[in-house]
Short mmCIF file of C-alpha atoms in Angstrom, two decimals:
data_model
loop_
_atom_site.label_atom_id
_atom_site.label_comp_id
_atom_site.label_asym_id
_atom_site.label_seq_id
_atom_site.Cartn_x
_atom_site.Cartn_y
_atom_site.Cartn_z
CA UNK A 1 147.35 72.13 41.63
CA UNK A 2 145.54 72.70 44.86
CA UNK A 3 143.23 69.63 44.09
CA UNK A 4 146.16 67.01 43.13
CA UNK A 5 147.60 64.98 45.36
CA UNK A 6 149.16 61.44 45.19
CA UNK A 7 147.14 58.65 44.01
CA UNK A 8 147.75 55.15 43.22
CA UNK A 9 146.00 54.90 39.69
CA UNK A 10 145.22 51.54 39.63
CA UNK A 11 142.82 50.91 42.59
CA UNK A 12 141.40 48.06 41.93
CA UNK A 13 140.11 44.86 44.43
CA UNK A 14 143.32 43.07 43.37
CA UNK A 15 145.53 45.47 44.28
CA UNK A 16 145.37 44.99 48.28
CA UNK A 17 147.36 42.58 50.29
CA UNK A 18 150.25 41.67 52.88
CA UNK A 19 153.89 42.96 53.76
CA UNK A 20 156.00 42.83 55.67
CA UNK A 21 156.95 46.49 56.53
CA UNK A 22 160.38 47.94 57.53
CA UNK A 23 160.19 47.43 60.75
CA UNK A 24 159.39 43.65 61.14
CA UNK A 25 155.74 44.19 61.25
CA UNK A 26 153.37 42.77 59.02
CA UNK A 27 150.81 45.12 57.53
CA UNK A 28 147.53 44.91 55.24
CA UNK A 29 147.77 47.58 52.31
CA UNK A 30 147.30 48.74 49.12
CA UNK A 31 150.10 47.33 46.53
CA UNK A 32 151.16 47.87 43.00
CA UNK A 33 151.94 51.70 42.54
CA UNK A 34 153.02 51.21 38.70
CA UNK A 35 150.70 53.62 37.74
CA UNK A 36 151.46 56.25 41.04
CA UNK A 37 151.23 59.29 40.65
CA UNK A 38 149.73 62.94 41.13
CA UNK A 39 146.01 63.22 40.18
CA UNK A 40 142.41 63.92 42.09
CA UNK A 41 141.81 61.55 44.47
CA UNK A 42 138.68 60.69 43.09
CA UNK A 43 139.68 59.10 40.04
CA UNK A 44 141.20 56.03 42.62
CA UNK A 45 138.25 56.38 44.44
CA UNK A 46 135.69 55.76 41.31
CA UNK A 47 138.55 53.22 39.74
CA UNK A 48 137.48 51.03 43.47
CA UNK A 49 134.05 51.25 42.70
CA UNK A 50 134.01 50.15 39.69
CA UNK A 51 136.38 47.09 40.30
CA UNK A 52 134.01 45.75 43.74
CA UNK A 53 131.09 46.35 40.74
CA UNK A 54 132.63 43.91 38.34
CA UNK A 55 133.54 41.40 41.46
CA UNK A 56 130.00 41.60 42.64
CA UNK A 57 128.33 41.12 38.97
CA UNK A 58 131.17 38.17 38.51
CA UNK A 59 129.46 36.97 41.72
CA UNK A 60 125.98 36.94 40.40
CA UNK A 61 124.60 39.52 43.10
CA UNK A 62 121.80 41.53 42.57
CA UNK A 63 121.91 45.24 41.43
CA UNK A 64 120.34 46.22 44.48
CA UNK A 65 122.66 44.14 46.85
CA UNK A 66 125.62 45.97 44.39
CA UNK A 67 124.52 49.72 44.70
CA UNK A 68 124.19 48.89 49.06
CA UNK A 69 127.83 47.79 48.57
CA UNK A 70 129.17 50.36 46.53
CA UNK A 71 127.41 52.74 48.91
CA UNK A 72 128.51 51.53 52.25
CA UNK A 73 132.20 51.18 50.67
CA UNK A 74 132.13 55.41 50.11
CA UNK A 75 130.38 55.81 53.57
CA UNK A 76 133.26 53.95 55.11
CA UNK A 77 135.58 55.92 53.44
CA UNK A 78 134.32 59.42 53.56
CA UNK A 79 134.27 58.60 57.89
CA UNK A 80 137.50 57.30 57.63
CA UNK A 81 139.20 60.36 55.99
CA UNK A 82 137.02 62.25 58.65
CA UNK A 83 139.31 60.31 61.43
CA UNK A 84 142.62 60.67 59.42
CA UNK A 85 141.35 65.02 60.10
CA UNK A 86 140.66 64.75 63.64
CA UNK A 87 143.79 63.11 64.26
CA UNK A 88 146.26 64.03 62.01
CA UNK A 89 149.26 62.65 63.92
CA UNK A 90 148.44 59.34 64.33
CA UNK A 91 149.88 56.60 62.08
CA UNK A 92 147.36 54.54 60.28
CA UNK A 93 148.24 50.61 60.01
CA UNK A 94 146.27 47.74 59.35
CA UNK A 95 148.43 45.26 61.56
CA UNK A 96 147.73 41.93 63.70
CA UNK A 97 147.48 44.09 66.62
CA UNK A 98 144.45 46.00 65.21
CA UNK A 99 142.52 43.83 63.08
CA UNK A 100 139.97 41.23 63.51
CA UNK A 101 137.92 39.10 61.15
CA UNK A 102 138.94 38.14 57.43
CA UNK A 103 141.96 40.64 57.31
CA UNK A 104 143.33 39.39 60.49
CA UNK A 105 143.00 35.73 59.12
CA UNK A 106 144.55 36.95 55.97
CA UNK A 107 147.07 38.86 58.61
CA UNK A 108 147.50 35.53 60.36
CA UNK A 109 148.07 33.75 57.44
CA UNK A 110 151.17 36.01 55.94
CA UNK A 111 153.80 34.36 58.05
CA UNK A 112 153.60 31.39 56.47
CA UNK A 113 153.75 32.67 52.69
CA UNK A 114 156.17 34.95 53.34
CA UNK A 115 158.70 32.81 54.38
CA UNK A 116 158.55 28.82 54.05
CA UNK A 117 155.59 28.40 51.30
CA UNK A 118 157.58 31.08 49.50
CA UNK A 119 160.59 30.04 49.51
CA UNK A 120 159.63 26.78 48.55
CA UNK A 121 158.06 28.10 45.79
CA UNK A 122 160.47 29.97 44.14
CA UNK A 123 163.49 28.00 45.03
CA UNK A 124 165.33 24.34 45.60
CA UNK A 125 168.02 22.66 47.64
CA UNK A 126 170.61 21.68 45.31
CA UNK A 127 174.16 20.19 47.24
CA UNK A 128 172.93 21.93 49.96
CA UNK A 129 172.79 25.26 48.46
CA UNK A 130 169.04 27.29 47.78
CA UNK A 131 169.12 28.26 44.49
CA UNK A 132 166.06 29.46 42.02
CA UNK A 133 164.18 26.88 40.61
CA UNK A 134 165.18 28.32 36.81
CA UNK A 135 168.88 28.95 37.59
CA UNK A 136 170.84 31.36 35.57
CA UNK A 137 174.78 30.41 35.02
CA UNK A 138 175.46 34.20 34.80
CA UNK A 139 178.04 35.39 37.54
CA UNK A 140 177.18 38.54 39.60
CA UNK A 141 178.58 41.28 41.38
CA UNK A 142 179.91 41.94 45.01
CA UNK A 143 177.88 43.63 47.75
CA UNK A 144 176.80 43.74 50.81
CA UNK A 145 173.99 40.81 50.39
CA UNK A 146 175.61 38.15 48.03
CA UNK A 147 173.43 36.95 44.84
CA UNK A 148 173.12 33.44 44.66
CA UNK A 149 170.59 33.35 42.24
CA UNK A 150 168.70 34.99 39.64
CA UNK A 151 166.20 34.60 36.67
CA UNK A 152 164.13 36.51 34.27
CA UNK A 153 160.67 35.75 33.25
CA UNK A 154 157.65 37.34 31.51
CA UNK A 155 155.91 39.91 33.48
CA UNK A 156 151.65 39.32 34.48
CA UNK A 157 149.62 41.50 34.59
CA UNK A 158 147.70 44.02 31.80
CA UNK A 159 150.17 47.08 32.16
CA UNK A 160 153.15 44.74 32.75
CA UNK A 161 152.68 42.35 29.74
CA UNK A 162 155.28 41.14 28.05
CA UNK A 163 157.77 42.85 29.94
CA UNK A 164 160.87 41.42 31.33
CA UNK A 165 161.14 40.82 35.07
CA UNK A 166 163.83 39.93 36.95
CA UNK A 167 163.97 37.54 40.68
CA UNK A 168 166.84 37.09 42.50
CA UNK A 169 167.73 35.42 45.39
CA UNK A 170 169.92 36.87 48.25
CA UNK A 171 171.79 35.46 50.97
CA UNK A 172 171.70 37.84 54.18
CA UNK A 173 174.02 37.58 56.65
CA UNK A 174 172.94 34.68 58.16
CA UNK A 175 174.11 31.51 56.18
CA UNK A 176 171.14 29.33 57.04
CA UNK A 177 169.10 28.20 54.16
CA UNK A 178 165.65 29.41 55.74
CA UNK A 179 166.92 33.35 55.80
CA UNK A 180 167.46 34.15 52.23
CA UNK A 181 165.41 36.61 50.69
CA UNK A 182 163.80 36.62 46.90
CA UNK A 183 163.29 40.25 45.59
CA UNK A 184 161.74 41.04 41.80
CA UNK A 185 163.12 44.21 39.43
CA UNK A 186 160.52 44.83 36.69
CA UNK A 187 160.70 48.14 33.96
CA UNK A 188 158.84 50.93 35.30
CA UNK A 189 157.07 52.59 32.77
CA UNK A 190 155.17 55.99 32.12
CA UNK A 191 151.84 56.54 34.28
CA UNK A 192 149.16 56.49 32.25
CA UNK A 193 147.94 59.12 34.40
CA UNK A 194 150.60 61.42 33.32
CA UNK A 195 148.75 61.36 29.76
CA UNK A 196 145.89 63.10 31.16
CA UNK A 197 147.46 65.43 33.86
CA UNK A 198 149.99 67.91 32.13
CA UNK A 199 151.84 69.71 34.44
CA UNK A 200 155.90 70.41 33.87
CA UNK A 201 156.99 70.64 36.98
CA UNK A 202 155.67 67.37 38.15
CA UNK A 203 156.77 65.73 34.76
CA UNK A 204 159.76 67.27 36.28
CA UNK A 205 160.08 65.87 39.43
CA UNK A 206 159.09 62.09 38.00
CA UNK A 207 161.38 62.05 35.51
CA UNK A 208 162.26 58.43 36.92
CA UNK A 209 159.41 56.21 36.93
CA UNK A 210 161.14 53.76 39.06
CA UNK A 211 161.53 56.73 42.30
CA UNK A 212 157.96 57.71 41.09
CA UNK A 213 157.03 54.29 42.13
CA UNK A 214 159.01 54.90 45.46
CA UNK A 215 157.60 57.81 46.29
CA UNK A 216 154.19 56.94 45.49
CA UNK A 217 154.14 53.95 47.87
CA UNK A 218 156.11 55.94 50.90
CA UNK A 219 153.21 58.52 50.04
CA UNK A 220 150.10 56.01 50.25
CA UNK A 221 151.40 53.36 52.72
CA UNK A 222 151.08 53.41 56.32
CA UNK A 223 154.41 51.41 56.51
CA UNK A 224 156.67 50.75 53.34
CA UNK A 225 158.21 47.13 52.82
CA UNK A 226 161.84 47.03 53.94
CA UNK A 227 163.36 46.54 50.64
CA UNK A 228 161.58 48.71 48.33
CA UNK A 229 164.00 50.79 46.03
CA UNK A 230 164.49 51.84 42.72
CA UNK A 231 167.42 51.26 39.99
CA UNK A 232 168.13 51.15 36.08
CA UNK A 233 169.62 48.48 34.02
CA UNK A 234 170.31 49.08 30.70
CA UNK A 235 169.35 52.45 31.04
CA UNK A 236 165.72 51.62 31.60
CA UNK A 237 164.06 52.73 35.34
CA UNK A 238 163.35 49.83 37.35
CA UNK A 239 161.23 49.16 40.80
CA UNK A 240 161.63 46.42 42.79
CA UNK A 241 160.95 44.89 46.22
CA UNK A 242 160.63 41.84 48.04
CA UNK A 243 158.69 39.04 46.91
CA UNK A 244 156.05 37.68 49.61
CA UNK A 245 153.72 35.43 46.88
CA UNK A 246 154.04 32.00 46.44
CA UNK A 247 153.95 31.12 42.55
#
């Protein structure tokens, strides 16, 4: 057990982008932690590689200009777990205040998707009321954050394929149109990583996919999104979070 830890299992170029964390603050992260879980932290690091090697063939570079990248991406990593040692108690965030070049533009750019373009996306003004653009007749419960809206829709993605997922719409406290929030639900299923690491007592202690997914992103994020949680419908364990992507 002593060289496990938690790992994201699915480390791929794709799987980086923007949030907004739980404090207001928009970060640049990994995403995705369907397949989270506990494993040797070299597996993620290899699945990386071999992702930016596919990007850079897809991009026509040369196999010599690919082995300098691949190279200079475990450099940068190997000195960068060599900081997160010396200084154990800082907190590590990639934020607007830090940043410069394309991840600041892509920083820089977040605002905008996360709210307006996004909303715009997924939604529309009917009698002056937002509403999903695929609206569901179904009625819903009472809470604290009333559901105007929700729909279901086929799941992308290769591990998520074909799998029902779930947006809904939520009105915060704040009645104006521009402050609603969209969240998605999707199944959480078994890490695949689970088939190759057989220990009980972390079978165990993940014996709900959807906290596994939790966990695993409080575990690898500098900053978790505000409304990441877990539930079950039907039965089945579910993740879900708030949406930031336009369609």
């Amino acid at each position: 057990m002593s060289d496990l830890m938690a790992r994201k299992g699915d480390l791929h170029a794709e799987n980086f982008g923007t949030y907004m964390d739980n404090h207001g603050i928009l970060n640049f992260d990994v995403n995705d932690f369907d397949e989270g879980y506990v494993g040797t932290f070299t597996w993620d690091v290899k699945c990386l590689l071999a992702s930016l090697n596919l990007v850079c063939h897809r991009k026509c570079f040369s196999d010599e200009e690919i082995k300098r990248i691949l190279i200079v991406c475990v450099e940068e990593y190997l000195k960068q777990i060599y900081e997160f040692c010396k200084h154990t108690k800082n907190e590590f965030a990639l934020t607007l205040r830090n940043t410069s070049g394309k991840i600041k533009e892509l920083l820089n750019k977040a605002p905008i998707k996360t709210n307006t373009e996004c909303l715009q996306s997924w939604t529309t003004v009917q009698d002056f009321e937002r509403k999903l653009t695929r609206l569901d007749k179904r009625s819903y419960g009472k809470g604290k954050y009333k559901i105007k809206d929700v729909v279901s829709s086929l799941a992308q993605g290769i591990g998520s394929a074909g799998k029902i997922t779930y947006t809904f719409l939520l009105e915060e406290h704040s009645e104006a149109l521009e402050s609603d929030v969209i969240l998605y639900m999707k199944p959480a299923q078994k890490s695949a990583i689970s088939y190759v690491v057989r220990n009980p007592s972390i079978d165990e202690y993940f014996k709900d996919d959807g906290l596994r997914i939790v966990l695993c992103s409080y575990a690898m994020q500098a900053s978790t999104p505000e409304w990441l949680g877990y539930t079950k419908l039907d039965g089945v364990p579910s993740g879900a979070a708030e949406r930031f992507e336009s369609r």
